[in-house]
Coordinates of C-alpha atoms and ligand atoms in Angstrom, one line a residue:
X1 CA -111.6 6.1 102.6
X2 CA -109.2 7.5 105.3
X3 CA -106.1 9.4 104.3
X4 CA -103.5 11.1 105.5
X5 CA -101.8 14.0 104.7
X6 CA -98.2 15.0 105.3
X7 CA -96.7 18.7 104.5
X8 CA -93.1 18.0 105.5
X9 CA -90.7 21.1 106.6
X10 CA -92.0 21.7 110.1
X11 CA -89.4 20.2 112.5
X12 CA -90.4 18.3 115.8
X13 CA -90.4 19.3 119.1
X14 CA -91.5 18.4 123.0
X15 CA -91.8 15.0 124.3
X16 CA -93.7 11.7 123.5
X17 CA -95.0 8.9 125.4
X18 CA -94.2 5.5 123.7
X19 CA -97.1 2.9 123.8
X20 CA -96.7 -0.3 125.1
X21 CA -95.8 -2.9 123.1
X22 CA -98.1 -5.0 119.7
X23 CA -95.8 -7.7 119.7
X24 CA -95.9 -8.0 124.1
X25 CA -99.5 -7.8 124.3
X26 CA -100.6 -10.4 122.2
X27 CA -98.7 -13.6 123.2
X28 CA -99.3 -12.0 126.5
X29 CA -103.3 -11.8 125.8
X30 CA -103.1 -15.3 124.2
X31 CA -101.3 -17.0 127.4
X32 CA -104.7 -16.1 129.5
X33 CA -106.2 -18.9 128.0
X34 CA -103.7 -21.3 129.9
X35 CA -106.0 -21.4 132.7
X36 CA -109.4 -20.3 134.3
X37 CA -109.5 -17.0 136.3
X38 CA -109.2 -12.9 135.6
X39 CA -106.4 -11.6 134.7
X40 CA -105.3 -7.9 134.1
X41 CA -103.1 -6.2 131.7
X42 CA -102.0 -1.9 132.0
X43 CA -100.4 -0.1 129.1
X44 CA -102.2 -1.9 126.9
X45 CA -101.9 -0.6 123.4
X46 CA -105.2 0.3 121.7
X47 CA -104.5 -0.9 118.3
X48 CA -106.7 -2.8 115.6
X49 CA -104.4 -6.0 116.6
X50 CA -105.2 -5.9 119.9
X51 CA -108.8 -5.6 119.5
X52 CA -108.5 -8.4 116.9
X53 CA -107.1 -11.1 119.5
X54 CA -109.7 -9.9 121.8
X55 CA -112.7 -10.4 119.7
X56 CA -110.7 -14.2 118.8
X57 CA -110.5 -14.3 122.5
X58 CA -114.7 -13.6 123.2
X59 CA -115.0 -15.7 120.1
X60 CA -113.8 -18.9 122.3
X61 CA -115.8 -17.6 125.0
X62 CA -113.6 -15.5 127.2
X63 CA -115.1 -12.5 129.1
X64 CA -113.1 -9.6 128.0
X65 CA -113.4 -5.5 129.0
X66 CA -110.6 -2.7 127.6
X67 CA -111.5 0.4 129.1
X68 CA -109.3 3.3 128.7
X69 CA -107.0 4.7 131.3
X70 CA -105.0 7.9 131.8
X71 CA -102.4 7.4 128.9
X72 CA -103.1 3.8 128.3
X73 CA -105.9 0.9 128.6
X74 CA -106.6 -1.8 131.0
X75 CA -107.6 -4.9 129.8
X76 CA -109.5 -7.2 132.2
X77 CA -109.5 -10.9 130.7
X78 CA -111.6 -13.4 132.8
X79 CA -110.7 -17.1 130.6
X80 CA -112.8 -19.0 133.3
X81 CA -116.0 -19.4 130.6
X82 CA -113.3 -20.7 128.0
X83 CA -115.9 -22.6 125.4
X84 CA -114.6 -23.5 122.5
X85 CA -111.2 -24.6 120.9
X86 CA -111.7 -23.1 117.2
X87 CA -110.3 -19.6 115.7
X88 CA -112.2 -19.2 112.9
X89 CA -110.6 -18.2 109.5
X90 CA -112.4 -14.7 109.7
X91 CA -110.5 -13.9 112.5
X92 CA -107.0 -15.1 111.7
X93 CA -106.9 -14.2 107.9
X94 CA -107.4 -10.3 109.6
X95 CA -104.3 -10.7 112.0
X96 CA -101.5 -13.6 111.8
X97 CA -100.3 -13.4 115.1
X98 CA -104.2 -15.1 116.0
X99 CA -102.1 -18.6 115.5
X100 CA -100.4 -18.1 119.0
X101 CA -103.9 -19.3 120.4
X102 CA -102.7 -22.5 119.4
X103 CA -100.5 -23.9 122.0
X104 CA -102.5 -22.5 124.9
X105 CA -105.5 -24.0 123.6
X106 CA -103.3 -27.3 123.6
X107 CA -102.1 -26.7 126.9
X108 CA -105.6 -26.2 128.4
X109 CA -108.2 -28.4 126.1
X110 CA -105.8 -30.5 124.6
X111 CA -107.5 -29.9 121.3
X112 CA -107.3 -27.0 118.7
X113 CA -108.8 -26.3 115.8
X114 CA -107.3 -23.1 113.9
X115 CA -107.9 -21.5 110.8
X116 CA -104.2 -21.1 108.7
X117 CA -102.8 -18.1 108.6
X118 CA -102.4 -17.4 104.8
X119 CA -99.1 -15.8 102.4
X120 CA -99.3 -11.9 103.3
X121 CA -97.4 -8.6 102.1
X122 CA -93.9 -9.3 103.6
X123 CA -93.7 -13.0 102.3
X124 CA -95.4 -16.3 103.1
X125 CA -94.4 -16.6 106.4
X126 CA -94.9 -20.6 107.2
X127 CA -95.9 -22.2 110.7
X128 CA -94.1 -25.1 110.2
X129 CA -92.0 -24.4 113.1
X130 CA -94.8 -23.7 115.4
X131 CA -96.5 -27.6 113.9
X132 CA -93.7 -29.7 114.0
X133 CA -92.9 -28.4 117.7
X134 CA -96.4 -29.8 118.7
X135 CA -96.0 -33.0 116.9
X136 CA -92.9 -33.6 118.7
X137 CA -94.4 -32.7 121.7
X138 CA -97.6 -35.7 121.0
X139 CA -99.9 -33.8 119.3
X140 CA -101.8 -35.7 116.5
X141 CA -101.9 -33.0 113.8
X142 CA -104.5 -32.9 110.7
X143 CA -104.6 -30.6 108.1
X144 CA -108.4 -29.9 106.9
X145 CA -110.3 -26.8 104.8
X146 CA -107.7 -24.7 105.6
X147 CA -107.2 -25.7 109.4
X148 CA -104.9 -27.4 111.3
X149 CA -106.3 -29.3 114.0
X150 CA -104.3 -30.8 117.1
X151 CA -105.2 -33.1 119.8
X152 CA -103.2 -34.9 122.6
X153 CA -104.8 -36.1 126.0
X154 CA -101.5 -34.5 127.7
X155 CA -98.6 -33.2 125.9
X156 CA -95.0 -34.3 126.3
X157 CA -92.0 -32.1 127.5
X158 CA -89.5 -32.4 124.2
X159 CA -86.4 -31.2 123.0
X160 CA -87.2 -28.8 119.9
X161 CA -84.9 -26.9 118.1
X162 CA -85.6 -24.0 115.6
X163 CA -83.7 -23.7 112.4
X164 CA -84.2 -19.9 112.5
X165 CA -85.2 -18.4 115.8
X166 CA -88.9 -17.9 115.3
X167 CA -90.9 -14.7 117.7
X168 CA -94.2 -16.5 117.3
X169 CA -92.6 -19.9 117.1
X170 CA -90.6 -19.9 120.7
X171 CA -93.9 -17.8 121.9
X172 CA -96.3 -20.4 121.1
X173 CA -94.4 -23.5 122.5
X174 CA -93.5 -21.9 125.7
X175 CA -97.2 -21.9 126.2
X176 CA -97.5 -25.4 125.0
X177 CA -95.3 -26.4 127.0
X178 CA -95.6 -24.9 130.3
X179 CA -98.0 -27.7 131.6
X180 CA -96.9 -30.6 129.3
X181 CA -95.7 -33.7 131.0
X182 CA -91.5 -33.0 131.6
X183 CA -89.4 -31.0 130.6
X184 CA -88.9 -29.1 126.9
X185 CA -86.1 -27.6 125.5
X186 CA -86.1 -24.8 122.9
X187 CA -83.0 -24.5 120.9
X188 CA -82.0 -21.4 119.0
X189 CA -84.9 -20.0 120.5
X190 CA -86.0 -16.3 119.7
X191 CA -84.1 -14.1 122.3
X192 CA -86.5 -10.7 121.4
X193 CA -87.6 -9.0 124.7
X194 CA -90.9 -9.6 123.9
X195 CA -90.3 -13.5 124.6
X196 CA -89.0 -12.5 127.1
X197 CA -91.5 -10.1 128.5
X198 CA -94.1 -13.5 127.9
X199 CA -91.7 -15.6 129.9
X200 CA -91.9 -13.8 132.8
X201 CA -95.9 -13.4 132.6
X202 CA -95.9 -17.6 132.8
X203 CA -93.1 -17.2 135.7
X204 CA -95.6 -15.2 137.5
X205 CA -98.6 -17.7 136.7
X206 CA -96.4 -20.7 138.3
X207 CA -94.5 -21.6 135.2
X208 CA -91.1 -22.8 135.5
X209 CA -89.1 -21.3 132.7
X210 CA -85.4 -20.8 132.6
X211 CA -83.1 -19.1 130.1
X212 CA -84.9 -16.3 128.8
X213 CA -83.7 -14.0 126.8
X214 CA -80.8 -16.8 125.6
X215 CA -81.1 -19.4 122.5
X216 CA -81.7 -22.1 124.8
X217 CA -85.0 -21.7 126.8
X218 CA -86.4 -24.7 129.5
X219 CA -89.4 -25.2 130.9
X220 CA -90.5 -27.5 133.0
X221 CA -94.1 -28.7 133.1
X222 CA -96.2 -28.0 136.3
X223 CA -100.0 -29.1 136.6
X224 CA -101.6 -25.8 137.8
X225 CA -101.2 -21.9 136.9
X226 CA -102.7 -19.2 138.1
X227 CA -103.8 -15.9 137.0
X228 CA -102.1 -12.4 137.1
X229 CA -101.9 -8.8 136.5
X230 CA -98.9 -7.8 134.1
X231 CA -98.1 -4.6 132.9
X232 CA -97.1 -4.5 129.2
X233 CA -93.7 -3.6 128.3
X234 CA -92.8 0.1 125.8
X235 CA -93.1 -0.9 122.4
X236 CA -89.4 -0.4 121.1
X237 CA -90.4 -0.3 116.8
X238 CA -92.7 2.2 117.9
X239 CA -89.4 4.1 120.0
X240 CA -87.3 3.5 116.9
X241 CA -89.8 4.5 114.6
X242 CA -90.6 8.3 116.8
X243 CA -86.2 8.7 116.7
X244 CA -86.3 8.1 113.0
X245 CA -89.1 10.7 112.5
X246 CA -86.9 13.2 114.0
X247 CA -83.9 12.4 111.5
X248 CA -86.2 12.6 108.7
X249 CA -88.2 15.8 109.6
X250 CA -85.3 17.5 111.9
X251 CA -85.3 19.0 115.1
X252 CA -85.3 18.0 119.0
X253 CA -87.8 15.2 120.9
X254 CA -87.7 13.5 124.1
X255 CA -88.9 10.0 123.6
X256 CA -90.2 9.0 127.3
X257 CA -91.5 5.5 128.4
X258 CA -88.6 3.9 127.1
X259 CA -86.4 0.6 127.7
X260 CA -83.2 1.8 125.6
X261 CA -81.6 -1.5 125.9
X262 CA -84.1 -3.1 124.0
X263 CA -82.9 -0.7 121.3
X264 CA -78.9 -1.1 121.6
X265 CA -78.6 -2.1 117.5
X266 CA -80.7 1.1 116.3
X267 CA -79.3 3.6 118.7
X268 CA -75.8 2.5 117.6
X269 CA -76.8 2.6 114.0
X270 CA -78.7 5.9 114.2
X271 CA -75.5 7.6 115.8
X272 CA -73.0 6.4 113.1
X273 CA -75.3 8.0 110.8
X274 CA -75.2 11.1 112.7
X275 CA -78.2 11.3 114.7
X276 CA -77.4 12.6 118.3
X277 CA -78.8 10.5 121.2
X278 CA -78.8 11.2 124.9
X279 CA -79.7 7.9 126.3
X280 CA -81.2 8.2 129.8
X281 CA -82.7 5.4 132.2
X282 CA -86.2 4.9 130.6
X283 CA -86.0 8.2 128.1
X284 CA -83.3 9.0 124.9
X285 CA -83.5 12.4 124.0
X286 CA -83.3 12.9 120.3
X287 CA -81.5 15.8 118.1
X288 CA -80.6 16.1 114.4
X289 CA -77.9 18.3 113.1
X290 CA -77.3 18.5 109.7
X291 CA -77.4 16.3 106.9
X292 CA -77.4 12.6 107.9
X293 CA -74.4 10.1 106.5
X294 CA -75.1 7.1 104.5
X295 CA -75.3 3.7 106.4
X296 CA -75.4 -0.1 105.6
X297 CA -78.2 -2.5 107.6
X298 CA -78.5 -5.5 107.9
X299 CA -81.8 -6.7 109.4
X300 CA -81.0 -10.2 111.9
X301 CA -83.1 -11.4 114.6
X302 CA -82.3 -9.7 118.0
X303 CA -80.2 -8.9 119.6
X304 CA -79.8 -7.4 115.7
X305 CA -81.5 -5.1 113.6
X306 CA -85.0 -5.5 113.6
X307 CA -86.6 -6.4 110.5
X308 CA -89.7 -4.2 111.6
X309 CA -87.7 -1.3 111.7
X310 CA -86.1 -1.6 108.1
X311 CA -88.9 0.1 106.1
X312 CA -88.1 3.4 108.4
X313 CA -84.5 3.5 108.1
X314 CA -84.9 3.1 104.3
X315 CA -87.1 6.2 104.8
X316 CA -84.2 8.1 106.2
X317 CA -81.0 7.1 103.9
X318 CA -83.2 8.3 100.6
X319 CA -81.6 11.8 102.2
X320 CA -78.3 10.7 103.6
X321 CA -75.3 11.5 101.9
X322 CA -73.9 8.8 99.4
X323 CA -74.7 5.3 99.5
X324 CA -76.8 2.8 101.8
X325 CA -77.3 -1.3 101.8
X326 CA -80.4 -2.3 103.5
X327 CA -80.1 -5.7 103.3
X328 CA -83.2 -7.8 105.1
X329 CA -82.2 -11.7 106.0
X330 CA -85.9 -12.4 107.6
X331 CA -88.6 -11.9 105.1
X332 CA -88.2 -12.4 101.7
X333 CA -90.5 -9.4 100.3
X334 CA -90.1 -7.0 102.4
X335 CA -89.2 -4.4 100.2
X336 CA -93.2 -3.1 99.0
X337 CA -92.4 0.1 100.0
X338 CA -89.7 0.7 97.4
X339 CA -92.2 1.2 94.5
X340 CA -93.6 3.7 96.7
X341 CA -90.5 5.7 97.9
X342 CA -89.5 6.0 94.4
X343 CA -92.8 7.9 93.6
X344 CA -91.5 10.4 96.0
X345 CA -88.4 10.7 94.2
X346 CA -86.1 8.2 96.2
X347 CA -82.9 6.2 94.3
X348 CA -83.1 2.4 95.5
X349 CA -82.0 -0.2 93.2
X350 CA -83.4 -3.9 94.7
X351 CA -81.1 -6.7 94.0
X352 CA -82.5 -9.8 95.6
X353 CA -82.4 -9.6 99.1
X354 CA -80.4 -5.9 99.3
X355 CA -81.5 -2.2 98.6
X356 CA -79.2 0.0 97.5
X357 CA -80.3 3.6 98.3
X358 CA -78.2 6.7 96.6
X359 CA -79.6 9.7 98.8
X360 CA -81.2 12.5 97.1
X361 CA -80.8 16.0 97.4
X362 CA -84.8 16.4 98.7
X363 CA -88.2 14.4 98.2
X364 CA -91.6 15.9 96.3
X365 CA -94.5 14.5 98.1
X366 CA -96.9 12.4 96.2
X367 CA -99.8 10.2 96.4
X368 CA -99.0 6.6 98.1
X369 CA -100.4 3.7 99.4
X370 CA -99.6 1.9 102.3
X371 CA -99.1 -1.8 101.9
X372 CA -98.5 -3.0 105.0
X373 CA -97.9 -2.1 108.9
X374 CA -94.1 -1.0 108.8
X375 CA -94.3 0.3 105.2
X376 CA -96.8 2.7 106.6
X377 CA -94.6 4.2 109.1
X378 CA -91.8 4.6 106.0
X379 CA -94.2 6.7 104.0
X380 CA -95.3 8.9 107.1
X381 CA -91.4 9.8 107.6
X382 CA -90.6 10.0 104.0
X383 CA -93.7 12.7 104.4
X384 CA -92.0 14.4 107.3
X385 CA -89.2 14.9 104.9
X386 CA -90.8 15.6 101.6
X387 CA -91.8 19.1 100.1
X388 CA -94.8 19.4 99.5
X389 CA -98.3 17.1 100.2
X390 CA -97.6 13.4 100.9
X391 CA -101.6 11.5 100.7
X392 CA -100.8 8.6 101.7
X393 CA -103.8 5.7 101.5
X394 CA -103.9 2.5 103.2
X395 CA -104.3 3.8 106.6
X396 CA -105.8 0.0 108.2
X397 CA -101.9 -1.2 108.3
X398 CA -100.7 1.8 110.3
X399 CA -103.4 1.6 112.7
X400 CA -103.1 -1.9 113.5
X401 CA -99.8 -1.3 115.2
X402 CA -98.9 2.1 115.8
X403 CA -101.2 3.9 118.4
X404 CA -102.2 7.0 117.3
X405 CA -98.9 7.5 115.2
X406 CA -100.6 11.1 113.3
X407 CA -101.7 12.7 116.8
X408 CA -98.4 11.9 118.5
X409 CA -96.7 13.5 115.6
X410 CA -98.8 16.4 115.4
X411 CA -98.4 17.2 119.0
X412 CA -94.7 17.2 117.9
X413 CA -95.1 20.0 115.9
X414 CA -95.7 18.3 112.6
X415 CA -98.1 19.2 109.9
X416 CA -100.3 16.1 109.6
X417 CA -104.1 15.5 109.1
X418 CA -106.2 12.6 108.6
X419 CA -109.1 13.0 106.1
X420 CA -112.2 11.0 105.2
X421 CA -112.7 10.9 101.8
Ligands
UD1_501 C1 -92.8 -11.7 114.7 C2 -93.4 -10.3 114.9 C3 -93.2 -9.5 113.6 C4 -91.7 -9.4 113.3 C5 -91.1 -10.9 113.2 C6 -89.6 -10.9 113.0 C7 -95.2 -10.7 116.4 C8 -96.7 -10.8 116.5 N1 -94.8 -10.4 115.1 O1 -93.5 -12.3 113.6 O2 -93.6 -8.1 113.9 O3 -91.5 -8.8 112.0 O4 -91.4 -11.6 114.4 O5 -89.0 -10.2 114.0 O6 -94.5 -10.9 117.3 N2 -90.4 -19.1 109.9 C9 -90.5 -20.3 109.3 N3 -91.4 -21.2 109.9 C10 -92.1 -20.9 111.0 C11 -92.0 -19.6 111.6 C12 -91.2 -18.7 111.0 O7 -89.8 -20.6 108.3 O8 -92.9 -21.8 111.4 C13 -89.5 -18.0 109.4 C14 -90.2 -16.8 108.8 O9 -90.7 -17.0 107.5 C15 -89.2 -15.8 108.9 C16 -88.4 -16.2 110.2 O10 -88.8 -17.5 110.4 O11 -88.3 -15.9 107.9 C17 -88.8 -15.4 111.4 O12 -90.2 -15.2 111.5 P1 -90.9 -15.2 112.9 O13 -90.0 -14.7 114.0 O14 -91.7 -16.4 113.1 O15 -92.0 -14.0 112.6 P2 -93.4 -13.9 113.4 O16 -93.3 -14.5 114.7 O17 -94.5 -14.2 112.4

């Protein structure tokens, strides 16, 4: 079993590259099974989720190479030997974001068959959105061993609204809809860049799309798209995550390969806590001085706080001064890595949805386990911070979406070593 192990009290120093985005590439993988033809993709992360959709994506029949590139991968998708409409369970119980093969598969074959993603860590996370969209959009839906299956000889432009904004949701039925028959309307859609950065991948194919990155999104249906090459857009949770691993272990970092403006909620909240950010055109330079205060968070869907950076920033107020609310409106459990934090010697109180966090003088490092993708990335920081050895287990959930999180780290000057046990 992989480990790693965190000696905090070295601060960090230089410059890192962010990766491009998880959350980008795979709607953006997803959408090449719209139509026949090769496709190609830079900055593509190389992360266990990405490697999962592109298995799903052989799985249906799609020719797919990732070779590595300088700093990044290309990814060459040719979808024109598309041969089947199922994702098996196998493949969707290992990744949930595997459902957003649904409403291309719609678009293209008119029929779906996909294996339902089950409860996992952070809550139970329901597709209903994602279902009843389709159904209004004339797709005959059936429920059977576990899979929904869809069919409709053409689907219907329709006016859909969300009653949260859903990433995956507005994702999938912008895909569905892009060649449906008329127009569709997506109310209180999701506004998060990486909708956005989907949106203007269809544009490019021929889609007609209007209102990204607002709550109401419209597309209207065309018959053909083609293929394109895209380039995949910095991954701002794995930005947020790098500045927060400066507040926790100290010290001065460049963060390069940036969009700061996707980060305009946790650059505000970092400074009122005291972290000092230079914010250039694609680069923030980090710096902490002193002792960071105490802040309250309140995770919302963007342009808010994002719920995936939560677990981090809980990380960094177990050594502010005084007291911090972290309260998280999206998921209902997404607190897993309290239990663990406390083992290090953290304060939080949980009452219901809300963490109350009374900073500590200084964490002991200890043995944890990861239990799932953002709670990994807490316990690394909270290892930054801690004296001592942090071993943390559970290693699959960080490397399914940060990209080699421990080298970057250790590049920066940190003392941190992955070990197979
Ligand atoms: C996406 C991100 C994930 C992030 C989350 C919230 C990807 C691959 N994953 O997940 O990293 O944490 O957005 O920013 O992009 N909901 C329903 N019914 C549905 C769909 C969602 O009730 O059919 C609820 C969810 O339970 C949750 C809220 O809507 O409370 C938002 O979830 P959603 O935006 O759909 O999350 P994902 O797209 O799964």
């Amino acid at each position: 079993m992989e480990r790693l192990i965190v000696k905090g009290g070295s601060s960090l120093k230089g410059r890192t590259r962010i990766s491009g985005a998880k959350n980008a590439a795979l709607p953006m993988l997803a959408a090449t099974l719209l139509t026949g033809g090769e496709f190609t993709f830079t900055n593509v992360p190389m992360l266990h989720d990405v490697t999962t959709l592109v298995m799903l994506l052989k799985d249906l029949g799609v020719d797919a190479d990732l070779s590595p590139g300088s700093s990044s991968c290309v990814l060459r998708i040719d979808s024109s030997s598309l041969s089947k409409y199922e994702a098996s369970y196998e493949l969707v119980r290992q990744m949930r974001a595997s459902i957003l093969v649904l409403g291309p598969l719609m678009a293209r074959e008119g029929q779906a068959r996909v294996s339902l993603p089950g409860g996992c860590a952070i809550g139970a996370r329901p597709i209903d959105f994602h279902l009843k969209g389709l159904e209004l959009m004339g797709a005959k839906l059936k429920l059977e061993e576990g899979y929904v299956e869809a069919k409709a000889a053409r689907l219907n432009g329709a006016h859909i609204y969300f009653d949260v904004p859903s990433v995956t949701g507005t994702e999938n039925l912008m895909m569905a809809a892009v060649t449906a028959r008329g127009k569709t309307t997506l109310e209180n859609a999701a506004r998060e860049p990486e909708v956005t950065a989907l949106g203007n991948m269809l544009r490019k194919m021929g889609a007609k799309i209007k209102g990204l990155g607002t709550e109401t999104i419209s597309i209207e249906g065309v018959r053909y798209l083609n293929p394109t090459e895209c380039d995949i857009i910095p991954d701002r949770i794995e930005a947020g995550t790098f500045m927060m691993a400066v507040a926790a272990a100290g010290g001065k970092v460049l963060i390069e390969d940036v969009i700061p403006g996707h980060l305009d909620a946790v650059i505000s909240k970092l400074r009122v806590a005291g972290l000092h950010l230079d914010v250039d055109n694609d680069r923030i330079l980090v710096k902490k001085r002193g002792k960071l205060k105490s802040i309250d968070i309140k995770t919302l869907p963007y342009p808010g706080f994002p719920t995936d950076l939560q677990a981090q920033m809980m990380a960094i107020m177990c050594l502010a001064s005084g007291l911090s609310v972290i309260t998280e409106t999206i998921f209902e459990n997404r607190f897993m890595h309290v239990a663990e934090l406390r083992r290090l010697g953290a304060e939080i109180k949980v009452e219901g949805r809300s963490a109350i966090i009374r900073g500590v003088k200084g964490l002991k490092g200890a043995q944890v386990m990861a239990t799932d993708l953002r709670a990994s990335a807490c316990l690394v920081l909270a290892g930054l911070a801690a004296k001592g050895p942090t071993i943390i287990s559970g290693l699959q959930h960080l490397d399914r979406g940060y990209e080699a999180m421990d080298k970057k780290l250790a590049a920066l000057g940190a003392n941190i070593s992955r070990v197979n046990e």
